[in-house]
Coordinates of C-alpha atoms in Angstrom, one line a residue:
X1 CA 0.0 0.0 0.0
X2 CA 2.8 2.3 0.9
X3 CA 4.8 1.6 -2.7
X4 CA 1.3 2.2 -4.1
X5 CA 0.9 5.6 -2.8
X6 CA 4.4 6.5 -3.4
X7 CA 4.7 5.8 -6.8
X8 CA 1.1 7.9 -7.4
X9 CA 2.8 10.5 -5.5
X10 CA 6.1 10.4 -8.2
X11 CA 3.7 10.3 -10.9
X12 CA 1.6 13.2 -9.9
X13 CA 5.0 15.4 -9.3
X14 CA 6.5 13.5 -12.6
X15 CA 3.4 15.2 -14.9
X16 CA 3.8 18.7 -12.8
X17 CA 7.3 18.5 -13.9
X18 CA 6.2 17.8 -18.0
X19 CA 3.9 20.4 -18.0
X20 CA 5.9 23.2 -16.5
X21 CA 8.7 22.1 -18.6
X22 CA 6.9 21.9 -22.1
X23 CA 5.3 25.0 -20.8
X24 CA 8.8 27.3 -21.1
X25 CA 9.4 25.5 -24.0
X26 CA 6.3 26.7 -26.0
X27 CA 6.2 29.1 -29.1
X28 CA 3.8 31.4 -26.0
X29 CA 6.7 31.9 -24.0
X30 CA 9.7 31.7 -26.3
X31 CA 8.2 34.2 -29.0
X32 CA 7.6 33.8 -32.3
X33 CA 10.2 33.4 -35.0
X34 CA 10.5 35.1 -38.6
X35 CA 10.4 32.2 -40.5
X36 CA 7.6 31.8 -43.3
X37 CA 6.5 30.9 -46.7
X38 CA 8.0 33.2 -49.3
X39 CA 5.0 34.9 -50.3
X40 CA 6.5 38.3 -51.2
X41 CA 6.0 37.7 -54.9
X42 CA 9.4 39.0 -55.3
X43 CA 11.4 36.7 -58.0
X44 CA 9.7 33.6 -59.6
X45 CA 6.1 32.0 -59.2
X46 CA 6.4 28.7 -58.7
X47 CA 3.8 28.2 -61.1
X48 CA 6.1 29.2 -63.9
X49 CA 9.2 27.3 -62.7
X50 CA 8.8 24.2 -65.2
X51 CA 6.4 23.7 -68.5
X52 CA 4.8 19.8 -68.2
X53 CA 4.7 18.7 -71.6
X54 CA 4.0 15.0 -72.8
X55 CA 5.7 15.6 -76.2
X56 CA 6.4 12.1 -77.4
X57 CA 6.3 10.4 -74.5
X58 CA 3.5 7.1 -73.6
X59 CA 1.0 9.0 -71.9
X60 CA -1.1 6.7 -68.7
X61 CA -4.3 9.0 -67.7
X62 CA -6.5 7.9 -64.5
X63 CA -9.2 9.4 -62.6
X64 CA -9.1 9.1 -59.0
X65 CA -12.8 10.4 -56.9
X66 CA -12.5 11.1 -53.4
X67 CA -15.9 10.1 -51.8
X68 CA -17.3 8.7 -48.6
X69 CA -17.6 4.8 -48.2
X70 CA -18.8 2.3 -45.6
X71 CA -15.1 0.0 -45.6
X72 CA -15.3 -3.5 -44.1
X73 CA -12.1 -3.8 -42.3
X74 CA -13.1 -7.5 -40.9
X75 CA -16.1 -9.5 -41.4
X76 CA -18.5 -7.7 -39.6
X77 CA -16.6 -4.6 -38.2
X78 CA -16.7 -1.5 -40.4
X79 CA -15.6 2.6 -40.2
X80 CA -16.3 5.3 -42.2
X81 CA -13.3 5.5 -44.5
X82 CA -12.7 8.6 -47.1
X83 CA -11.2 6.9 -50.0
X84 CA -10.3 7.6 -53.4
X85 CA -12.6 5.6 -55.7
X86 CA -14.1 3.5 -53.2
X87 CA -11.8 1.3 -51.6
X88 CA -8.6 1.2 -49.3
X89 CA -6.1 1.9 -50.4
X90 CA -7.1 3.4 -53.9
X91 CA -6.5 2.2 -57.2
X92 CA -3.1 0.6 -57.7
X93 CA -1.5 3.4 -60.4
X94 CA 1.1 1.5 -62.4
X95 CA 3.5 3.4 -65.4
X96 CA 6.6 2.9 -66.9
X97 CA 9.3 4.5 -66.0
X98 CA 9.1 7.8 -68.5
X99 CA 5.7 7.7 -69.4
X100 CA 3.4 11.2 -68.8
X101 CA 1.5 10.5 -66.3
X102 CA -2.0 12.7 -66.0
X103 CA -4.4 11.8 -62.8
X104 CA -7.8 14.1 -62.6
X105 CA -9.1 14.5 -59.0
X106 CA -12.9 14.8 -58.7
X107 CA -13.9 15.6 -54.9
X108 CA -17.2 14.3 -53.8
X109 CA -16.3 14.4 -50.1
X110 CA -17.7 17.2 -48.1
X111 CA -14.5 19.1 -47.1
X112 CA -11.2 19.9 -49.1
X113 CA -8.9 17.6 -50.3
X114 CA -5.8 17.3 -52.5
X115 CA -3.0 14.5 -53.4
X116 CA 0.7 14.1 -52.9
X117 CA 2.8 12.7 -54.5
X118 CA 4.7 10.5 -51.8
X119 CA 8.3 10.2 -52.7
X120 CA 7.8 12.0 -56.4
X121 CA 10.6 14.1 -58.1
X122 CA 8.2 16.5 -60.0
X123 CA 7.3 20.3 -60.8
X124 CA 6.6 22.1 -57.9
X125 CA 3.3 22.9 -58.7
X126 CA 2.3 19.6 -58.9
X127 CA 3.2 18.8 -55.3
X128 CA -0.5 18.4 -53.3
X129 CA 0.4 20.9 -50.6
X130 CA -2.5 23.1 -50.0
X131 CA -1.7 26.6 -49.0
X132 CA 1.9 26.4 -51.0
X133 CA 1.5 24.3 -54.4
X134 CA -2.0 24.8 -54.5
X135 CA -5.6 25.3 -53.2
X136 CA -7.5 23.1 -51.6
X137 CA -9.5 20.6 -53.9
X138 CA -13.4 22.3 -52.6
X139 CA -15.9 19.7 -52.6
X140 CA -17.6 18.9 -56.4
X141 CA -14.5 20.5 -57.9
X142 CA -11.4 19.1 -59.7
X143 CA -8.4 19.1 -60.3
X144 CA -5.5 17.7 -62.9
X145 CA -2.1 16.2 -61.5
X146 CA 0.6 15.9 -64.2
X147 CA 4.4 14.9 -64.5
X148 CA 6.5 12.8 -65.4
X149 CA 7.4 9.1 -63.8
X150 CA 11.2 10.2 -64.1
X151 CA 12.4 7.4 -61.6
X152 CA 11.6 3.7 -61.4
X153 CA 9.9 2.2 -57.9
X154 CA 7.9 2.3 -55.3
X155 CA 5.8 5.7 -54.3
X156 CA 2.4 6.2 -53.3
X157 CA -0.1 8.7 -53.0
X158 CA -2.2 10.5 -50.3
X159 CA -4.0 13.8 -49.4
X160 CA -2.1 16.5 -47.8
X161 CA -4.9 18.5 -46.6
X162 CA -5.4 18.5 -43.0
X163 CA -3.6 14.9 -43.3
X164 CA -3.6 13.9 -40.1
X165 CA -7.2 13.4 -40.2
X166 CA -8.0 12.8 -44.0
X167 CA -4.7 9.6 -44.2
X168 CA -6.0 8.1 -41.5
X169 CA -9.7 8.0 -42.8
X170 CA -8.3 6.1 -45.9
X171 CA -7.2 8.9 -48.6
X172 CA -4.1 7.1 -49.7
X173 CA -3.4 4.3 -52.8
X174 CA 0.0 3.2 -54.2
X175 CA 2.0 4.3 -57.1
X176 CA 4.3 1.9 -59.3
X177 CA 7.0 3.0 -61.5
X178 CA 7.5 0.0 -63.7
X179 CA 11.9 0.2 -64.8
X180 CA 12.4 -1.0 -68.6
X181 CA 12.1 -4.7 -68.9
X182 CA 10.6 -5.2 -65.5
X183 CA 8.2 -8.4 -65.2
X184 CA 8.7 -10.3 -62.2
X185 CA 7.1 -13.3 -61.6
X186 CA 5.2 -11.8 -58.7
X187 CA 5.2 -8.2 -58.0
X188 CA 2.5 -7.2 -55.4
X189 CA 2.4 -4.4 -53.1
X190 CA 1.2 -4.5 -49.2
X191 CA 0.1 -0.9 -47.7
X192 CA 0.1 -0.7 -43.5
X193 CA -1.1 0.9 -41.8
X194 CA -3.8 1.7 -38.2
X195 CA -6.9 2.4 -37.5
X196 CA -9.3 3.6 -34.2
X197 CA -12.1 0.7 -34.7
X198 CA -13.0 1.1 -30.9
X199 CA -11.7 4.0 -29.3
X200 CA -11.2 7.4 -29.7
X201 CA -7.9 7.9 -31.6
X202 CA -7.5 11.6 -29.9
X203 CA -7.4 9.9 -27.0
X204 CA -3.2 10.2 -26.8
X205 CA -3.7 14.0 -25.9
X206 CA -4.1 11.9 -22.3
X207 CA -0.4 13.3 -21.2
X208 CA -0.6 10.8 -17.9
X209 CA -1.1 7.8 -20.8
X210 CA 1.9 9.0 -22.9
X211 CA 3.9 9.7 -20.7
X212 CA 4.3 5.9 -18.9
X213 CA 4.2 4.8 -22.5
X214 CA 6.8 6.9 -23.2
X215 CA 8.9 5.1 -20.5
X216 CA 9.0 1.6 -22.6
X217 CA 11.5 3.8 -25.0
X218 CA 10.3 2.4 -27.9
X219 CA 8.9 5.7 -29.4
X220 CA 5.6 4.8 -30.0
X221 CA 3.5 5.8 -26.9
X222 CA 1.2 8.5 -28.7
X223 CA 0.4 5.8 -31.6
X224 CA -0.4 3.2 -29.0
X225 CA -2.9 4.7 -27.0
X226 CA -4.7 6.2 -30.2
X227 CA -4.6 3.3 -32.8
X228 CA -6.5 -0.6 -31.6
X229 CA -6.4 -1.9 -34.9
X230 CA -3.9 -3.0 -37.9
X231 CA -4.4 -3.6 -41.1
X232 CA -2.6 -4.6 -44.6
X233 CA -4.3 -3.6 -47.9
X234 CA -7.5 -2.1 -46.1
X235 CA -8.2 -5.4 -44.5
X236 CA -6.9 -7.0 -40.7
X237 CA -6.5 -10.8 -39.7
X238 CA -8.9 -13.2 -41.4
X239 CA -9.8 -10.6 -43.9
X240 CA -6.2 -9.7 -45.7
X241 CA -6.0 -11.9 -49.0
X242 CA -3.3 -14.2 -49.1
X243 CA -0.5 -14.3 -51.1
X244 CA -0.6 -17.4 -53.6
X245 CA 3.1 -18.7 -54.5
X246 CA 4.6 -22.7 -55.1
X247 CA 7.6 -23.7 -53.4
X248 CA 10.4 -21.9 -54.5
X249 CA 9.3 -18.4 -56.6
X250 CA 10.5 -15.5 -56.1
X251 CA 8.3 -12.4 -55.4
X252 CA 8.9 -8.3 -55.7
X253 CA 7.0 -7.6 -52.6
X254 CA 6.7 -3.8 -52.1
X255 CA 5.6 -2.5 -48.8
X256 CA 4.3 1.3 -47.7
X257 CA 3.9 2.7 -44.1
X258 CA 1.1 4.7 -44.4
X259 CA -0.2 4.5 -41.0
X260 CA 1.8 6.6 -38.1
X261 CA 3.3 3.7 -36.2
X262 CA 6.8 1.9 -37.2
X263 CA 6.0 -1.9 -38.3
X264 CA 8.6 -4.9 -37.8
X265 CA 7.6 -7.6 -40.2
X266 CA 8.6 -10.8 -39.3
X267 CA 9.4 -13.4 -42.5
X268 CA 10.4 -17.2 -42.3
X269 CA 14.0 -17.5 -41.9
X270 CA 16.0 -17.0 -44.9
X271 CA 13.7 -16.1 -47.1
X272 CA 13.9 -11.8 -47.3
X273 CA 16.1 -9.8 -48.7
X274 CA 16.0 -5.7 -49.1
X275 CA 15.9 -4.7 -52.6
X276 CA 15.2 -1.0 -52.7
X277 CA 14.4 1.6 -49.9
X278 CA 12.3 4.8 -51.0
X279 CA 12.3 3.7 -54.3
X280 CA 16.2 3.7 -54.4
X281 CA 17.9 0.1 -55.3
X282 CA 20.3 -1.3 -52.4
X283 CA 23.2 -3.0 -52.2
X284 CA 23.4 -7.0 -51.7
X285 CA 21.5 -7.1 -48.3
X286 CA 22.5 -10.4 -47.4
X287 CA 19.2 -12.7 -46.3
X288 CA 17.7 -11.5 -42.8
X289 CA 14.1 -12.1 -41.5
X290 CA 13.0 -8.9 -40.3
X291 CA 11.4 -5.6 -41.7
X292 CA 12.0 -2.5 -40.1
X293 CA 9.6 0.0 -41.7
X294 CA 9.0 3.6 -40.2
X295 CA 5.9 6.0 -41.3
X296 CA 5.9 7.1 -45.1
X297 CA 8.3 4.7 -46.1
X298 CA 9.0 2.3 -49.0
X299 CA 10.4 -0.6 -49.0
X300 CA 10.8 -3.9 -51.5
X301 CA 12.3 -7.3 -51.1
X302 CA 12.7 -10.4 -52.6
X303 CA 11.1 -13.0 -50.9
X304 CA 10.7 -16.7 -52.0
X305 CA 8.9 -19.0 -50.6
X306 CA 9.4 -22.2 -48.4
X307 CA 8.4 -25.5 -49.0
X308 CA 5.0 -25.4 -46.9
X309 CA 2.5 -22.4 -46.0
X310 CA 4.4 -19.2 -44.6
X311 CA 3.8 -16.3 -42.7
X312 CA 4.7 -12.6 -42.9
X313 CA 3.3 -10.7 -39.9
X314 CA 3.9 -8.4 -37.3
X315 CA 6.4 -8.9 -34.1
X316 CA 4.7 -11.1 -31.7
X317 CA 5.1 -9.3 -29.1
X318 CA 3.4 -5.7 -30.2
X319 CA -0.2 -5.7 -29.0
X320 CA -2.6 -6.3 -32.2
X321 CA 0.0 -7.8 -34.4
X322 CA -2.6 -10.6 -35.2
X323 CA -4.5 -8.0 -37.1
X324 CA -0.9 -7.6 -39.7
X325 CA -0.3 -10.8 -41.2
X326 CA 0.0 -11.8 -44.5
X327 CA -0.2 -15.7 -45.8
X328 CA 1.6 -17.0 -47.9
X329 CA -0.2 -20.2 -49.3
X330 CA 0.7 -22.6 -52.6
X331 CA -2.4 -23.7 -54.6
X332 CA -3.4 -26.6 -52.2
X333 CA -2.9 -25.0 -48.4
X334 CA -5.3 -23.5 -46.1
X335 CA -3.3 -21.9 -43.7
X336 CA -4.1 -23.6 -40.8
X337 CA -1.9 -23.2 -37.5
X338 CA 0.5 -21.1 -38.7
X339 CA 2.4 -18.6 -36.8
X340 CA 4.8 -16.1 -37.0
X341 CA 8.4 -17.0 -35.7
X342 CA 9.5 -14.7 -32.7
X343 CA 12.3 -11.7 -34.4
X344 CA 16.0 -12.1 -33.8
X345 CA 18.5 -9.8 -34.8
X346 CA 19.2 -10.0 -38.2
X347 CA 16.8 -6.9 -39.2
X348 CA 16.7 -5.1 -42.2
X349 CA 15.6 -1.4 -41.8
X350 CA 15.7 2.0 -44.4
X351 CA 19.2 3.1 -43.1
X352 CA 21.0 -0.4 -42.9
X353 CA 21.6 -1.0 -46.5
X354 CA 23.9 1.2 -48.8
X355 CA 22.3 2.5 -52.5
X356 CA 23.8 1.5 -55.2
X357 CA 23.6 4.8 -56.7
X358 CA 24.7 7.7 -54.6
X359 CA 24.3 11.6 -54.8
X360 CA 27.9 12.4 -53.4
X361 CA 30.6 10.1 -53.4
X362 CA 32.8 11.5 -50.5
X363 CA 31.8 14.5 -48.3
X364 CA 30.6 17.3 -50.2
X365 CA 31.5 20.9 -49.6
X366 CA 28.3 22.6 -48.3
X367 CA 26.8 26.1 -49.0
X368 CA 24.4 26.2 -46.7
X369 CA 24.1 24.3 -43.0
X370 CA 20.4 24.0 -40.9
X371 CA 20.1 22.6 -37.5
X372 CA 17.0 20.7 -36.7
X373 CA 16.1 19.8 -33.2
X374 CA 12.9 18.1 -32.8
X375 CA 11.0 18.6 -29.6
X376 CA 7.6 18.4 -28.1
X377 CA 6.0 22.1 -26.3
X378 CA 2.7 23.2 -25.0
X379 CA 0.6 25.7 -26.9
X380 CA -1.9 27.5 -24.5
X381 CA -5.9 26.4 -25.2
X382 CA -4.3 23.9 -28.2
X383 CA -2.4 21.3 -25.9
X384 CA 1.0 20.1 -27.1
X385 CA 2.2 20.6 -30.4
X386 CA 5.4 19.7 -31.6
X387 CA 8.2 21.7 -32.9
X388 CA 11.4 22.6 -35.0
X389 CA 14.4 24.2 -33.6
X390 CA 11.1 25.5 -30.7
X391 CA 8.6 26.8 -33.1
X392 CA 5.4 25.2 -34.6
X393 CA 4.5 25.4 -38.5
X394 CA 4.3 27.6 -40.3
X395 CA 7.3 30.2 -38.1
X396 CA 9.7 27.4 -38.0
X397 CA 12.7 29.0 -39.6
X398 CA 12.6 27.7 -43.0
X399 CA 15.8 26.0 -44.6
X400 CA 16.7 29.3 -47.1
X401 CA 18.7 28.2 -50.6
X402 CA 19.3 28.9 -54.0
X403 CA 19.4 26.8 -56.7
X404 CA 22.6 24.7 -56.7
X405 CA 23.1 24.8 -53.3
X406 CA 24.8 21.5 -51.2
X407 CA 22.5 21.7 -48.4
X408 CA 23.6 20.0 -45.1
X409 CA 20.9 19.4 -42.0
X410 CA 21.6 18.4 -38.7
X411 CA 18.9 16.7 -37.3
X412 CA 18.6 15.4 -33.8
X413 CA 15.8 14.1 -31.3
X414 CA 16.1 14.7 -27.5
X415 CA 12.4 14.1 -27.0
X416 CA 11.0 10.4 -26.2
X417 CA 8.6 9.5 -29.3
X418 CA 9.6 8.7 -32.9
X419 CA 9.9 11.5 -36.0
X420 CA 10.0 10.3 -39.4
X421 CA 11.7 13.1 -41.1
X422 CA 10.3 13.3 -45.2
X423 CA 12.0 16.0 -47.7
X424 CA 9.6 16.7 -50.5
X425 CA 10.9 17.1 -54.3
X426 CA 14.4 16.3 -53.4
X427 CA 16.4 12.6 -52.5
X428 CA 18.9 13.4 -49.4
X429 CA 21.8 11.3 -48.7
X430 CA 22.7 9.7 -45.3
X431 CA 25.3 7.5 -43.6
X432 CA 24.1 3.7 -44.5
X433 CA 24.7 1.4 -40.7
X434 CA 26.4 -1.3 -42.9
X435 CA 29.1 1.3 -44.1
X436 CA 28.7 3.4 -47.4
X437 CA 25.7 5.8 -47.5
X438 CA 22.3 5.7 -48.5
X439 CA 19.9 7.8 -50.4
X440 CA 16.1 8.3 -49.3
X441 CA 13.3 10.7 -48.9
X442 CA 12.6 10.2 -45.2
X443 CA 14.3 9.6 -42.5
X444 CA 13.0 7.6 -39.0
X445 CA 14.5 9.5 -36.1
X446 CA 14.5 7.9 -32.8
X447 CA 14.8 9.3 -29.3
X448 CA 18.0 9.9 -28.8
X449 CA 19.2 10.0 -32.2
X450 CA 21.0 12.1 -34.4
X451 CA 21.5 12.1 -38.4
X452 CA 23.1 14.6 -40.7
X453 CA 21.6 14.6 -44.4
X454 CA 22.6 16.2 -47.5
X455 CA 21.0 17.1 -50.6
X456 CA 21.8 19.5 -53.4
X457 CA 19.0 22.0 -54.3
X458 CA 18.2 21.3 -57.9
X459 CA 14.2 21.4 -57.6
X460 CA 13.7 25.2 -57.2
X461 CA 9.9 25.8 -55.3
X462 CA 8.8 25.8 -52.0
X463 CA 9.2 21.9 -50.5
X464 CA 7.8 20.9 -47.3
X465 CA 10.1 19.0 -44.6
X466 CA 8.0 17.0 -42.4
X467 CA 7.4 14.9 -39.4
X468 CA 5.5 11.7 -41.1
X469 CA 3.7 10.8 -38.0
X470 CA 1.0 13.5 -39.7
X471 CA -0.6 14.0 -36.0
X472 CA 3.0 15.4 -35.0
X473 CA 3.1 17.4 -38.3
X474 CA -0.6 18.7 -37.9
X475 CA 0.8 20.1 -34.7
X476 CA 3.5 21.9 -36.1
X477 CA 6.7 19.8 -36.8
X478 CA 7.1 21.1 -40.4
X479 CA 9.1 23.5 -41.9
X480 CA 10.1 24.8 -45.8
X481 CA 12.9 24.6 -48.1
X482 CA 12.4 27.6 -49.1
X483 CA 13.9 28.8 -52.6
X484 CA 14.3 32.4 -52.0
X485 CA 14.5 33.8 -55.8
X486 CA 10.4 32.2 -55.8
X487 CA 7.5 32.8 -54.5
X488 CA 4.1 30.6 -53.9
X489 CA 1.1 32.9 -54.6
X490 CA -0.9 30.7 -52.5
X491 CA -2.3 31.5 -48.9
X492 CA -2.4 29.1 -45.7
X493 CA -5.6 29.5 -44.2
X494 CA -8.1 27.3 -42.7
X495 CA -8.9 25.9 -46.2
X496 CA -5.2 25.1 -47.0
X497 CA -4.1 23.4 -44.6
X498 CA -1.2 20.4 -44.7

């Protein structure tokens, strides 16, 4: 009884402690910073940076509608999903590498939408953001997405208005860039992700609940408490389709994080191995048997199958990891008592493996350096937000360049929760754990840890730099590489909104 009473005692003076702290840390007590869009109109618009032509390129035309639909998760349990023509995820958009891609937006939702082009070298203008590429897709309106598929892999595609909300509720669907001569025998794709089936997924904002999640140190307290439900494709448990496959073929499998919680995919021993991370081909990975995959990123393997029925699922251990797992069944198995082997420590994750094709080969000489601490504050009537360098979106100090600019960030996380860190418009490069370097879009920055990234600036616009946990983005950990001879003539507001 008197443990009891002491430990509710520490915990009462523990969350004092928090609050005060996050409290001083805030944008209300530390001020408000310069930084903004570059809206002066002084210089270039960004809707005249680049002409989109087809000229004689293939051209692949789709039509994505963004519309309210009852979604069956499981048999017999369903949510209210916004989706882009009807189903999670949306259509499966497959091109070839260099063909002119054209995908028209219809929004019969009720509230503003737009799409992003996840991982997508392309014209600024074509970006998704709402309040800096563009308006706000207003309901019963449209829109046209063009550019070309410059890059072979694996991207996908989701709203970027108020995307905290509008991801979750479904708005998301892959994107394919077929390379010349691709045709694997299988090539299938697997999008994660979490949903709030029971609960309230605002729920985390409970700071007593974080904060002894936050003491298991695995970075994932706030996701916890919000999310009771996994799923692969749309679907959990029962309801995901299996994958069909004989003994002994090979399979593309390309999997997307679209959810806001990092997923360790478990596979039968020696039978994974990393081909490409964020659409970027790696290095001989060597066979290991688990996935590490953070929020908003990419990631294919070659897998080929075992003599009997197999299992890919989630880590045994993480609560609802029956809901993520994927069976892998020949023509004449059912499935029946498998189970997914416990992890060991041969894990594959997006930083282990070097590229095969890298953006610097030694250090470059930089032109302009940006240090990014990630933290977590308290905003007064809005509850805690999280910041860069102690400021919420949109006065976080923008990264300022010009056009051919090496760009160096510094980017470190004192705080206790995860931040997957995704550059828009541009591939950065980063020290690979198995020597060598790596080249991504996004990178998964754990408590504790610290990771310098460079990129040259050779994609002039206005490019967000985000947390891909969207709920930590919605509350402010964003920022702008700003290029300062341009200008967006568009307006945040409560329309635009990222």
């Amino acid at each position: 009884m008197v443990k009891r009473m002491w430990f509710g005692s520490f915990m009462i003076i523990a969350l004092i402690a928090v609050g005060v702290w996050v409290f001083f840390q805030s944008p209300f007590m530390q001020g408000k910073s310069a930084g903004e869009i570059n809206s002066s109109e002084q210089g270039q618009s960004i809707l005249d940076i680049q002409p989109i032509e087809a000229g004689s390129r293939p051209t692949k035309q789709f039509e994505l509608t963004a519309k309210e639909t009852d979604w069956e998760i499981q048999t017999g349990e369903s949510v209210n999903a916004w989706t882009y023509n009807g189903t999670v995820p949306g259509e499966a958009l497959r091109v070839q590498q260099g063909d002119f891609v054209q995908v028209e937006l219809h929004n019969e939702l009720e509230v503003p939408v737009t799409i992003h082009w996840h991982g997508v070298i392309l014209p600024n203008r074509m970006d998704g953001v709402p309040g800096v590429t563009q308006d706000a897709v207003e309901p019963g309106e449209s829109f046209t997405y063009e550019f070309i598929a410059e890059d072979a892999g694996t991207y996908w595609y989701h709203s970027h208005q108020h995307s905290s909300l509008q991801v979750d509720k479904g708005l998301y669907g892959p994107l394919v860039v077929e390379g010349k001569g691709e045709k694997p025998e299988h090539d299938e794709v697997f999008i994660l992700d979490e949903w709030a089936v029971n609960q309230d997924r605002e729920n985390w904002t409970n700071m007593g609940g974080m904060m002894m999640g936050s003491m298991q140190g695995d970075g994932e307290a706030d996701t916890k408490e919000m999310y009771d439900t996994f799923t692969v494709n749309g679907k959990a448990g029962d309801a995901i389709d299996p994958l069909r496959m004989e003994e002994g073929e090979t399979a593309r499998l390309r999997f997307v994080n679209a959810g806001y919680q990092l997923h360790r995919l478990v596979f039968p021993e020696g039978s994974m191995e990393m081909l490409a991370v964020d659409a970027e081909p790696v290095q001989n990975s060597g066979e290991r048997n688990v996935l590490e995959i953070a929020p908003g990123e990419r990631i294919d393997v070659l897998y080929t199958k075992g003599e009997e029925g197999e299992i890919i699922g989630e880590t045994p251990s993480v609560e609802n990891s029956q809901d993520m797992q994927i069976l892998v069944l020949s023509s004449d198995s059912d499935g029946e008592n498998l189970q997914v082997k416990a992890e060991d420590a041969a894990t594959s994750k997006g930083t282990s493996h070097a590229s095969k094709d890298l953006l610097f080969e030694t250090v470059p000489d930089v032109d302009v350096s940006y240090n990014m601490d990630l933290s977590m504050g308290m905003n007064m009537g809005e509850g805690m937000t999280w910041q860069i360098n102690d400021r919420v979106f949109p006065d976080t100090p923008p990264i300022q360049v010009e056009k051919g600019d090496i760009v160096r960030v510094d980017i470190t996380n004192e705080g206790r929760l995860n931040h997957p860190m995704h550059l828009h418009g541009h591939r950065f490069q980063v020290e690979a754990e198995d020597g060598g370097a790596v080249v991504k879009d996004l990178i998964n920055v754990k408590p504790g840890e610290s990771y310098t990234i460079y990129f040259e600036a050779d994609n002039k616009g206005e490019w967000l730099f985000h947390c891909h946990d969207n709920n930590h983005a919605d509350r402010g950990m964003v920022t702008i590489v700003d290029y300062t001879s341009v200008f967006s003539p568009f307006e945040l507001n409560q329309t635009n909104q990222p």
